[in-house]
Coordinates of C-alpha atoms and ligand atoms in Angstrom, one line a residue:
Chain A
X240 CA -70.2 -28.9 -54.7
X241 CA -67.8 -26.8 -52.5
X242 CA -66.6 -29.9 -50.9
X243 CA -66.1 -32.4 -54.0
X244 CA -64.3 -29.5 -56.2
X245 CA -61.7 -29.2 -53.0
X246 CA -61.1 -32.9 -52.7
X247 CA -60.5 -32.6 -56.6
X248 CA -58.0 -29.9 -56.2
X249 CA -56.5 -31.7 -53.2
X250 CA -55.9 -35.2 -55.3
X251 CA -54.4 -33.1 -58.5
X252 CA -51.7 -31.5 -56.2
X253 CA -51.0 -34.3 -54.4
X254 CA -50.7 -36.9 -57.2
X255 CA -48.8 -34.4 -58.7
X256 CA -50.9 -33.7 -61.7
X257 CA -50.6 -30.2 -61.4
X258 CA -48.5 -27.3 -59.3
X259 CA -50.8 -25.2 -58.9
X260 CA -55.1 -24.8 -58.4
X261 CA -56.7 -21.6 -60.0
X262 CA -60.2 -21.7 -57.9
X263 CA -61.8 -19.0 -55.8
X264 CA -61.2 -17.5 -52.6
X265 CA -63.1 -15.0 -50.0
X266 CA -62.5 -11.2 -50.9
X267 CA -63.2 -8.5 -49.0
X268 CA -66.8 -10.1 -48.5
X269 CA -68.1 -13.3 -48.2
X270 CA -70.3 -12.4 -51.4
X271 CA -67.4 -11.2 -53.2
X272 CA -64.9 -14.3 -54.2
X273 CA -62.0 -13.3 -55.8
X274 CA -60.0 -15.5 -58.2
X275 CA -57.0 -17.2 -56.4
X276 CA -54.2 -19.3 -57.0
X277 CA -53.3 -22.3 -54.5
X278 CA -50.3 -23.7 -54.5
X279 CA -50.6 -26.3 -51.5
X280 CA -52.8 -28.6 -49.9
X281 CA -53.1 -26.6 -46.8
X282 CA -54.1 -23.2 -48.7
X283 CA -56.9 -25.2 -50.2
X284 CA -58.2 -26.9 -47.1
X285 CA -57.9 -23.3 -45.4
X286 CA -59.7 -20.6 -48.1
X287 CA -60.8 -22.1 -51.4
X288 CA -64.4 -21.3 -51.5
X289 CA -67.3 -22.0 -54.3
X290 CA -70.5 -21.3 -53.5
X291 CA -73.0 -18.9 -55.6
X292 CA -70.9 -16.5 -55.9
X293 CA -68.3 -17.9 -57.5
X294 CA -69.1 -15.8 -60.5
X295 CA -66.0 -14.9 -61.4
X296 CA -65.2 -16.4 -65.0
X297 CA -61.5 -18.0 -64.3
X298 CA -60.1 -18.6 -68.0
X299 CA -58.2 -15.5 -68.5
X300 CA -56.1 -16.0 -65.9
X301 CA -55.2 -18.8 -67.9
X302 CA -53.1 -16.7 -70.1
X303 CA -50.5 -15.5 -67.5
X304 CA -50.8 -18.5 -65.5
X305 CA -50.4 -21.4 -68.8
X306 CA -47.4 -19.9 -69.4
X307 CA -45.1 -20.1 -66.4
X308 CA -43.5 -23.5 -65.0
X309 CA -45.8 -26.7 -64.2
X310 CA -49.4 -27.4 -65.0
X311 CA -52.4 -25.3 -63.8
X312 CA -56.1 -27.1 -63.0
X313 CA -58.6 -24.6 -63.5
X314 CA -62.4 -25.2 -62.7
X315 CA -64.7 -23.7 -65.7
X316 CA -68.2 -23.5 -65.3
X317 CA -70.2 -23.7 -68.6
X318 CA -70.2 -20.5 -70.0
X319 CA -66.5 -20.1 -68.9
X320 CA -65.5 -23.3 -71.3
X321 CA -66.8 -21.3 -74.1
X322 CA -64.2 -18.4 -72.9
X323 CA -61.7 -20.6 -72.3
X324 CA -62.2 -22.3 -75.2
X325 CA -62.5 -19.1 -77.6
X326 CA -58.8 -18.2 -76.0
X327 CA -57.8 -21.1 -77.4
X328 CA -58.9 -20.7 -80.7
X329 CA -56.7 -17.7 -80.9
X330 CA -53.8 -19.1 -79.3
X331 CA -53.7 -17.2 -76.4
X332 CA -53.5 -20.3 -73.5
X333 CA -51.2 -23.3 -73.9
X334 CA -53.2 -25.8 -73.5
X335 CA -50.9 -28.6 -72.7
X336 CA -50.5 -26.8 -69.4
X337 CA -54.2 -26.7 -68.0
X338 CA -55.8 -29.3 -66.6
X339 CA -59.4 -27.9 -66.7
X340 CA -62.4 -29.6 -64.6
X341 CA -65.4 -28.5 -66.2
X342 CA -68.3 -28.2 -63.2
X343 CA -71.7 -28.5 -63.6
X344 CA -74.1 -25.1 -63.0
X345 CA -77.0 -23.9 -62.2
X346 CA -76.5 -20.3 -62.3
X347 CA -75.2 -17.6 -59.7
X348 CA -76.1 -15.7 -57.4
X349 CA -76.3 -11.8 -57.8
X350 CA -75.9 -9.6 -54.3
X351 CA -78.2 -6.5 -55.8
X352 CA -80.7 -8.4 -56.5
X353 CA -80.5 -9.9 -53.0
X354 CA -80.4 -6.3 -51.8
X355 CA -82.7 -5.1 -53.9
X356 CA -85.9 -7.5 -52.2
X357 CA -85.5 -5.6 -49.1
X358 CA -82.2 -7.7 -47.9
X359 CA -80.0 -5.0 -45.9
X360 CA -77.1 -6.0 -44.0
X361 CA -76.4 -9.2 -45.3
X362 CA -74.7 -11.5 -42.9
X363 CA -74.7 -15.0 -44.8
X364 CA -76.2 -16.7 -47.9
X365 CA -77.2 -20.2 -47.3
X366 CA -78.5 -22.1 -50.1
X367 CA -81.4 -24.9 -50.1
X368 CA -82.4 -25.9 -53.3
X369 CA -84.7 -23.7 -54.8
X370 CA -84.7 -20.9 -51.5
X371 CA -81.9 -18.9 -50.3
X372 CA -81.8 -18.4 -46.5
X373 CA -80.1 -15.0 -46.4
X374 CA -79.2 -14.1 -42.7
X375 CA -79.2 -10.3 -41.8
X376 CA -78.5 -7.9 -39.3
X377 CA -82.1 -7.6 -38.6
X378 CA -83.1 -11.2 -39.2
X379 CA -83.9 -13.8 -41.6
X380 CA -85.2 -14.1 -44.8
X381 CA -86.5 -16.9 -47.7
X382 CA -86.1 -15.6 -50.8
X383 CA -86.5 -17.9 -53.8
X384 CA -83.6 -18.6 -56.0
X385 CA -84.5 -18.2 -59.4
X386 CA -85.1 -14.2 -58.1
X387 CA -81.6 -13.9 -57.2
X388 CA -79.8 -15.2 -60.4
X389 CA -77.1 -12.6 -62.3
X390 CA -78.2 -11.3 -65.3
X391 CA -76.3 -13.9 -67.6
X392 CA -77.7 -17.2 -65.7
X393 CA -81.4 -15.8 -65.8
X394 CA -81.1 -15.9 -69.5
X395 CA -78.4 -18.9 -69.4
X396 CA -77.7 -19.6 -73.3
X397 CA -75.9 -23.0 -72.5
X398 CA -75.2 -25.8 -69.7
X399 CA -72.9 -27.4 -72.4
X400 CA -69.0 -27.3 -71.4
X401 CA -66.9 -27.5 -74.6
X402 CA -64.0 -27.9 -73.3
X403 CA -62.5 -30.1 -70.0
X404 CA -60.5 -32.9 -69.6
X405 CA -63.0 -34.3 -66.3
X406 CA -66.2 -33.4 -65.3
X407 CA -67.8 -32.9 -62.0
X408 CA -71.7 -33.2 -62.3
X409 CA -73.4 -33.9 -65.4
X410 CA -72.8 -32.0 -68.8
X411 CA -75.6 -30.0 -69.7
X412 CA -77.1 -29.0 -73.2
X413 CA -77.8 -25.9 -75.5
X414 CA -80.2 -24.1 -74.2
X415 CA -83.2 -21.3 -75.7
X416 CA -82.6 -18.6 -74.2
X417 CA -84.1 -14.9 -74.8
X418 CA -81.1 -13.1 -73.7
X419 CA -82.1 -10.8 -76.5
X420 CA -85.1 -9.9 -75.6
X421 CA -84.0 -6.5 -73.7
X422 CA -82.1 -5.8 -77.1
X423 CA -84.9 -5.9 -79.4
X424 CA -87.0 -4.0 -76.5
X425 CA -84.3 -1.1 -77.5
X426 CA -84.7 -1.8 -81.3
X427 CA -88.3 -1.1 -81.0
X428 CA -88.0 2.5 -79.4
X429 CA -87.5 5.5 -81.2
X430 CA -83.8 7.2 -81.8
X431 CA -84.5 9.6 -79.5
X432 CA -85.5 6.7 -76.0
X433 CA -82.6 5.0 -77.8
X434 CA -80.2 8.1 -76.9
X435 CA -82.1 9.3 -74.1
X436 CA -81.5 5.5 -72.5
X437 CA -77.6 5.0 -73.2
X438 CA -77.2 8.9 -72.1
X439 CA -78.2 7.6 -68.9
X440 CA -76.4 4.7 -68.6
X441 CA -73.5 5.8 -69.5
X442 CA -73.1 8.8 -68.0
X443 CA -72.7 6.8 -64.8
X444 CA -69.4 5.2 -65.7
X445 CA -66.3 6.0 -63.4
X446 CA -63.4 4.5 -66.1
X447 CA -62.2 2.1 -63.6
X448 CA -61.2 0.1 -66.7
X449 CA -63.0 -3.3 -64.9
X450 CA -65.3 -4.0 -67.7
X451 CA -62.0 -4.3 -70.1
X452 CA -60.0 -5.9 -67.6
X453 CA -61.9 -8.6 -66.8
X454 CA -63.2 -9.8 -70.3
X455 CA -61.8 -12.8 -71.5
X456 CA -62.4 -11.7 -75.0
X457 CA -60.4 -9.0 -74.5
X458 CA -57.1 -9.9 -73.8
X459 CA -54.2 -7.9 -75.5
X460 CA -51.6 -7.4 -73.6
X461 CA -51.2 -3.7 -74.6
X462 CA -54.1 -1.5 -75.0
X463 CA -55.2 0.6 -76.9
X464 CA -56.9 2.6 -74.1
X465 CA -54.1 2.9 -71.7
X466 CA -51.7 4.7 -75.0
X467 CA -51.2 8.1 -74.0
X468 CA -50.2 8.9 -77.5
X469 CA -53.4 7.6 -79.3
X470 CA -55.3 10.2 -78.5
X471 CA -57.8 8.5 -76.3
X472 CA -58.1 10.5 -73.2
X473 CA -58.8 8.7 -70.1
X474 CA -61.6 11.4 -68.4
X475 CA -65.2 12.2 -69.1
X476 CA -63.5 15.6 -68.2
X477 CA -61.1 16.0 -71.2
X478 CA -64.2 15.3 -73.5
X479 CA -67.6 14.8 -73.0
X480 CA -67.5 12.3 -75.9
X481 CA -64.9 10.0 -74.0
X482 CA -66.3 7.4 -72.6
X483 CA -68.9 6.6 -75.1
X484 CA -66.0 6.6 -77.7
X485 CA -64.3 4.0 -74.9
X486 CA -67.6 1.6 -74.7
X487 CA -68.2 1.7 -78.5
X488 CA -64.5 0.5 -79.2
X489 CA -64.5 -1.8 -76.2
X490 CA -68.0 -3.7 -77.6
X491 CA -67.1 -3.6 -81.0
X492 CA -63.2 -5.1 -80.3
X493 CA -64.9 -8.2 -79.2
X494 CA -67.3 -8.5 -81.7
X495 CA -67.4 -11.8 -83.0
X496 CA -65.2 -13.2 -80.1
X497 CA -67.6 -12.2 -77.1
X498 CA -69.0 -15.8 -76.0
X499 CA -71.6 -13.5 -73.9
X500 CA -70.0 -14.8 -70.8
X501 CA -71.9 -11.8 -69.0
X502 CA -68.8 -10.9 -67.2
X503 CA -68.1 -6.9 -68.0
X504 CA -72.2 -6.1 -66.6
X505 CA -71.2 -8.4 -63.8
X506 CA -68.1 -6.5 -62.5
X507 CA -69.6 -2.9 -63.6
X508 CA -69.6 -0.8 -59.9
X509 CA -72.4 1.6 -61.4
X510 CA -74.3 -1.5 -63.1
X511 CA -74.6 -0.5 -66.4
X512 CA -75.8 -3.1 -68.6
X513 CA -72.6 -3.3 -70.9
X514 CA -73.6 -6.9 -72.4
X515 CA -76.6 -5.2 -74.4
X516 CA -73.6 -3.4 -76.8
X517 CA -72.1 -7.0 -77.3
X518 CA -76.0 -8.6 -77.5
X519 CA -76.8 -6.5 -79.9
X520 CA -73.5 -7.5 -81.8
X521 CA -74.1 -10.9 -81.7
X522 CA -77.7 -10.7 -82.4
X523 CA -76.8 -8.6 -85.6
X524 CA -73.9 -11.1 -86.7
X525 CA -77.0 -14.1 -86.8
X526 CA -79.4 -12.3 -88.4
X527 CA -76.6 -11.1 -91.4
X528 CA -74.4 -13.7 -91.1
X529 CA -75.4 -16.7 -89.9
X530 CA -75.9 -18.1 -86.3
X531 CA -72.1 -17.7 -84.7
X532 CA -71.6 -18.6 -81.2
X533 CA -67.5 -17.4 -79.9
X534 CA -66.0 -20.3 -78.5
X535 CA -68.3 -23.4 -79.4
X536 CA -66.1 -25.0 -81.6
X537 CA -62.3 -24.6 -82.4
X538 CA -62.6 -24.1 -86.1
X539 CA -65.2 -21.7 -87.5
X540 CA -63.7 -18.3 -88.1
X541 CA -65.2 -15.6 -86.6
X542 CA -67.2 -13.6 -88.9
X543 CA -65.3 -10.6 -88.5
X544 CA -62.3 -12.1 -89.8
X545 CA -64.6 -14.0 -92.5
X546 CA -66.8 -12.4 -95.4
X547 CA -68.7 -14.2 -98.2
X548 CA -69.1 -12.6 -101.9
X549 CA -72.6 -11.7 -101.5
X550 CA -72.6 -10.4 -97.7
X551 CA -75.1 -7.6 -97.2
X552 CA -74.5 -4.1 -97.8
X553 CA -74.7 -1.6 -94.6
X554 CA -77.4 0.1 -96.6
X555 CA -79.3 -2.9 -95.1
X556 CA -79.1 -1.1 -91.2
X557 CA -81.2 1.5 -92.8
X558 CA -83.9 -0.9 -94.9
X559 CA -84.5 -3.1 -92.1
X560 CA -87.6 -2.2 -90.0
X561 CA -87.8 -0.8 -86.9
X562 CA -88.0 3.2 -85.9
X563 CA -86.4 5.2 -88.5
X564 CA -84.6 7.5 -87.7
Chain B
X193 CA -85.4 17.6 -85.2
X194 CA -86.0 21.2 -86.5
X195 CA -83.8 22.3 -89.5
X196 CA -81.9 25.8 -89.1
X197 CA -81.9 28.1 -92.4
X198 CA -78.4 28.4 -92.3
X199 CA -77.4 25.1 -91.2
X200 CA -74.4 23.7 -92.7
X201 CA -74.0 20.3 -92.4
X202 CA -69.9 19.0 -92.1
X203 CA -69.6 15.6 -94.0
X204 CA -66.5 13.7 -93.8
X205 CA -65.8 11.3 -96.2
X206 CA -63.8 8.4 -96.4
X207 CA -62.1 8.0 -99.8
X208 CA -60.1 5.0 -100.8
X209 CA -56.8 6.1 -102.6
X210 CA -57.5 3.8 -105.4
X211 CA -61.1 4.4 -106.8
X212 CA -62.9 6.8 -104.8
X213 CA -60.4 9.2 -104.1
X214 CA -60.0 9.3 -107.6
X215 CA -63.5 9.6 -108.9
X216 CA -64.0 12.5 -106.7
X217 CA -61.1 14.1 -108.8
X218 CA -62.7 13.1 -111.5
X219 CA -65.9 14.9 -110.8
X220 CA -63.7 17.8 -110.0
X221 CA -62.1 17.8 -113.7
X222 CA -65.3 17.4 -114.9
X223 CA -66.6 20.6 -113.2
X224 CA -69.5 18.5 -111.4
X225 CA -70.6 20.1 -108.5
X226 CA -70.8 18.9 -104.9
X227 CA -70.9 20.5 -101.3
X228 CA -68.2 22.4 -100.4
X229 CA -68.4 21.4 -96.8
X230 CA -67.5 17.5 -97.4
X231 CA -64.2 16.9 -96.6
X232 CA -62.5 14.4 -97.9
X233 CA -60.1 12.4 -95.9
X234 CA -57.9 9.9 -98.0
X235 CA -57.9 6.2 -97.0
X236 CA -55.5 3.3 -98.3
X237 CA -58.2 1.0 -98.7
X238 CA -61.8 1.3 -97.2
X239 CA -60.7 -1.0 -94.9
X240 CA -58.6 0.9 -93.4
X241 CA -61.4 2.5 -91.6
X242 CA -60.6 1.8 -88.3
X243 CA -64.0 2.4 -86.4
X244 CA -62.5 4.9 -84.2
X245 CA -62.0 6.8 -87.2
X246 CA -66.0 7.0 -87.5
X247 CA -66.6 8.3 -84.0
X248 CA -63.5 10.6 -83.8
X249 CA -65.2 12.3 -86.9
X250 CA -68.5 12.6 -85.0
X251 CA -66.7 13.7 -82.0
X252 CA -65.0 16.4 -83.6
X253 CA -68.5 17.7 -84.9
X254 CA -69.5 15.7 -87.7
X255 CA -73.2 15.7 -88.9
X256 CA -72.7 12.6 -91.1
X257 CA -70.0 10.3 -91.8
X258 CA -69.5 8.3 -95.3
X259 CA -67.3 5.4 -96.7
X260 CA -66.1 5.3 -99.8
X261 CA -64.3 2.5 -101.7
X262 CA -63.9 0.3 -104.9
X263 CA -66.6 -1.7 -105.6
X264 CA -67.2 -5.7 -104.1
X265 CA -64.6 -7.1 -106.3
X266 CA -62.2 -4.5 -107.6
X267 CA -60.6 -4.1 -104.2
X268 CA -56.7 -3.6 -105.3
X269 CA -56.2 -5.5 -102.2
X270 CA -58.3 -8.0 -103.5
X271 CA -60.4 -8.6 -100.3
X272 CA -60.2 -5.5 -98.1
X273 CA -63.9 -4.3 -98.9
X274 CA -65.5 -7.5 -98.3
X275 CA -64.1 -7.0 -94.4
X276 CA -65.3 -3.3 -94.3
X277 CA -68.4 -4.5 -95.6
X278 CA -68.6 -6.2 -92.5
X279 CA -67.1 -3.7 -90.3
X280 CA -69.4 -0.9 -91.1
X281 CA -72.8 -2.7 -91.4
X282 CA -72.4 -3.9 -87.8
X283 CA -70.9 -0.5 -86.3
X284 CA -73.5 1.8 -88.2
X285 CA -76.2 -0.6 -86.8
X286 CA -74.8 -0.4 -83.4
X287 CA -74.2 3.7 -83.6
X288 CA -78.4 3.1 -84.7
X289 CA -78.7 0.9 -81.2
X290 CA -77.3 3.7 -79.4
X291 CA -79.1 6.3 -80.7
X292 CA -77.2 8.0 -84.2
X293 CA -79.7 8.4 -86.5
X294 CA -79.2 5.6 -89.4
X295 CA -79.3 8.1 -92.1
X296 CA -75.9 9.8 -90.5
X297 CA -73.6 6.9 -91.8
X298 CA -73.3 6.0 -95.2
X299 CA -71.0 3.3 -97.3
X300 CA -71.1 3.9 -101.4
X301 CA -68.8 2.1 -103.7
X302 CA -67.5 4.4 -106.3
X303 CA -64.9 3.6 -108.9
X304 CA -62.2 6.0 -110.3
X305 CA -64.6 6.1 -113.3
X306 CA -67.3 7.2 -111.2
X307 CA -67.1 11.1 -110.9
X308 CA -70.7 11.6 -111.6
X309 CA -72.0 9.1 -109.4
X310 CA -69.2 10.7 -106.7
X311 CA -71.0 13.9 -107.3
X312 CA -73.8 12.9 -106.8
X313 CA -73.7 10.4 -103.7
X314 CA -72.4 13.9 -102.0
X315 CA -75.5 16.0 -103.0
X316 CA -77.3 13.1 -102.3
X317 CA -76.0 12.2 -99.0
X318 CA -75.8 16.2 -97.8
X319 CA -79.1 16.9 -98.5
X320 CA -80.2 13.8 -95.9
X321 CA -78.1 15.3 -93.2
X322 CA -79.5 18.7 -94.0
X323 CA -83.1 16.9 -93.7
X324 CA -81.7 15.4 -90.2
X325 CA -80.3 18.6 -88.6
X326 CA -77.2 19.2 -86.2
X327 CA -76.2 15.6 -85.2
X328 CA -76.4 15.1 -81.3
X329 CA -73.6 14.1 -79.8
X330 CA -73.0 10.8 -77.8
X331 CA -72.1 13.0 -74.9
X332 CA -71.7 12.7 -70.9
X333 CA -74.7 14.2 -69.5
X334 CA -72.2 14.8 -66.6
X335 CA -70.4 17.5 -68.4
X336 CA -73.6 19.5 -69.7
X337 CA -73.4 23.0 -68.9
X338 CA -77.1 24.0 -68.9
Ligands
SF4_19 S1 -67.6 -8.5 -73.7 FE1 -68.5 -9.1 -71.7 S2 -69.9 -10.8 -72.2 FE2 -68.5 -10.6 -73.9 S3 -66.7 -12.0 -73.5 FE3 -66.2 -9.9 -72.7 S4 -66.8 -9.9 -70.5 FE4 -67.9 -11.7 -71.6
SF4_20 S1 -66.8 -1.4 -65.4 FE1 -68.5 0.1 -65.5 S2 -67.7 2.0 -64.6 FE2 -65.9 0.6 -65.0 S3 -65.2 1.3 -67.0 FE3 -66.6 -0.4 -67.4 S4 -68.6 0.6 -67.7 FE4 -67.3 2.1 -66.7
FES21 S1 -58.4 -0.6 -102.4 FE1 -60.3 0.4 -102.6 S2 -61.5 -0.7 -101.2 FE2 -59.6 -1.8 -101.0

């Protein structure tokens, strides 16, 4: 794959198609690609990278980079076309200056779960099909791939790309997926797990801002957590109430524009699972409104900005089964 | 959640200007009685409820938390309801995911002819916090002092 997406970049630069190539380079890590921007031939041939951890979802870049001088080719896995597509929608990207190449997927890799199956010291990742040979300080190991899979491809909702002007691979199809399965595990508990769980979770984040900054969903240019004056204070330390306040706003902001691209649990340095506040949205927004997938299509409105006479009342949070509380 | 004798519950409530806000004066001319401690805060429009309003009010010590507005229909913005309609069902359910007990929050459409059913939504709506007890705040275990 690595080698056919960098003979793609090399003919849209030199045919002149496009300036410049927004792909993925090698960070700090060899695990941890970063988003990059390659302007010639020789940067690509020397440090764009795609391999399994090329999770990085590249279509917010989009917005900074579809506005300046010359076209941009971007590659967009499936679940980043729905982003990418979902920006469009609200007229965030020009679209006349992307060239996007939607590639084919079958799901990323995830390091902690590499780590977590005894892997310490991690030299190299090698993939084979179905096995991963990961190459450590203290030897080598098989591990099988499906085991190593981030969160979001384990319970991949669709291979479809919505939006591309050429493909590389084959397009792919809806898919069932029980990516809320974890969300109506938490329904089922009492109030009290319920707190007791996001206590725990929460209480580990640091503030670093990643989860908002990366989420394509979430892309206003000024926010509302970064106003001193609006009375949203940046520490745990100013008031114990702080950062829950910040993760309830941050979910429901996106509501009804999340495409579940997984991206804010992936970045998260103290792994909390953040996409279970967005799940739940979207799996309340079908059940009261109608099935609404973010970014499938270009001209449904999102059912926040939409209402019908006889929508439910909230009284209906309360009459619905479950745990009362 | 054990109930304290002397508990008294803080409600804030969410009044639009023009039907809630002015049923509860009507059940004020009307001498009907209601709990002292619900405080009124006075909203344009119910859906001017802007969520963070919701949790600053349970940050700031807030047992329960209640929208008021015109009914489905006689929004005098014509439409503004039918979005917080929307708004609240999916934030109270989420407060619910997270752990806020689902009789804490609350939306009633009264109209400015309404002061009895203002009245008694209040009495109502107190008596199920006082049934609930001190809410527990979504708080940072990190910055517990016991
Ligand atoms: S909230 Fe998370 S899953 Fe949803 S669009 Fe943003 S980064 Fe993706
Ligand atoms: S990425 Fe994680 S630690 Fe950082 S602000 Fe978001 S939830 Fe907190
Ligand atoms: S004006 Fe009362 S709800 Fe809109």
């Amino acid at each position: 794959m690595q080698k056919r997406l960098k003979e793609k970049a090399l003919e849209l630069l030199s045919n002149c198609t496009v300036t410049r190539v927004l792909g993925w380079k090698t960070g700090e890590f060899f695990y941890d690609l970063t988003p990059a921007v390659f302007e010639t031939a020789e940067e690509v041939e020397k440090e764009f990278v795609y391999s399994g951890f090329s999770g990085a979802n590249l279509s917010k870049y989009l917005i900074q980079e579809s506005r300046k001088q010359g076209k941009v080719a971007v590659f967009l896995k499936p679940c980043d076309s729905y982003s990418f597509q979902q920006l469009l929608k609200e007229h965030r990207i020009l679209r006349e200056n992307v060239y996007v190449v939607g590639i084919s997927c079958n799901g990323l890799l995830d390091m902690e779960k590499i780590r977590a199956q005894g892997c310490e010291g991690v030299t190299a990742v090698t993939e084979d099909g179905d096995t991963l040979t990961v190459d450590t300080l203290y030897g080598t190991t098989k591990l099988s791939r499906n085991d190593c899979l981030l969160e979001r491809c384990a319970v991949c909702k669709s291979k479809k790309i919505v939006a591309f002007d050429e493909l590389i691979g084959e397009q792919g199809e809806e898919l069932e997926s029980n990516r809320f399965d974890r969300v109506a595990e938490l329904e089922a508990m009492t109030p009290e797990e319920r707190f007791a769980f996001w206590r725990e979770e929460l209480s580990r984040c640091i503030r670093c801002n990643a989860c908002r900054n990366v989420c394509p969903a979430c892309s206003c240019e000024k926010c509302v957590f970064d106003n001193e004056k609006s009375g949203v204070r940046n520490k745990a330390i100013a008031d114990s109430f702080e950062e829950n306040l910040f993760h309830i706003i941050r979910a429901f902001h996106v509501a009804g524009r999340c495409t579940d691209c997984g991206e804010c649990s992936r970045v998260c340095p103290q792994n909390i699972p953040l996409h279970l506040l967005n799940r739940k949205f979207i799996k309340d927004i079908n059940e009261f409104y109608g099935v609404y997938q973010a970014g499938a299509d270009m001209d449904t409105k999102s059912p926040l900005t939409d209402f019908t006479l006889d929508d439910c009342e909230p009284s209906i949070v309360h009459e619905r089964g479950g745990v009362q509380g | 959640m054990s109930v304290t004798e002397n508990f008294k519950p803080t409600i804030v409530a969410f009044c639009c200007n023009w039907c809630s806000y002015a049923g509860a004066d009507l059940s004020g001319t009307n001498r009907l009685q209601y709990p002292a401690n619900v405080k009124i805060i006075r909203i344009p429009c119910s859906c001017r409820l802007n969520p963070m309003f919701v949790l600053r009010a349970f940050q700031k010590g807030a047992d329960g938390v209640i929208l008021c507005g015109c009914h489905p229909g006689d929004c005098h913005y014509t439409t503004g309801n039918y979005y917080a309609r929307r708004r609240m069902t999916l934030l109270f359910s989420l407060l619910d995911f997270m752990g806020i007990e689902r009789g804490r929050t609350r939306v009633e459409w009264v109209s400015a002819a309404e002061g009895a059913k203002f009245a008694a939504t209040m009495n109502e709506f107190t008596e199920t916090i006082m049934k609930l007890g001190p809410n527990r705040r979504l708080e940072d275990l990190r910055c517990r002092k016991d």
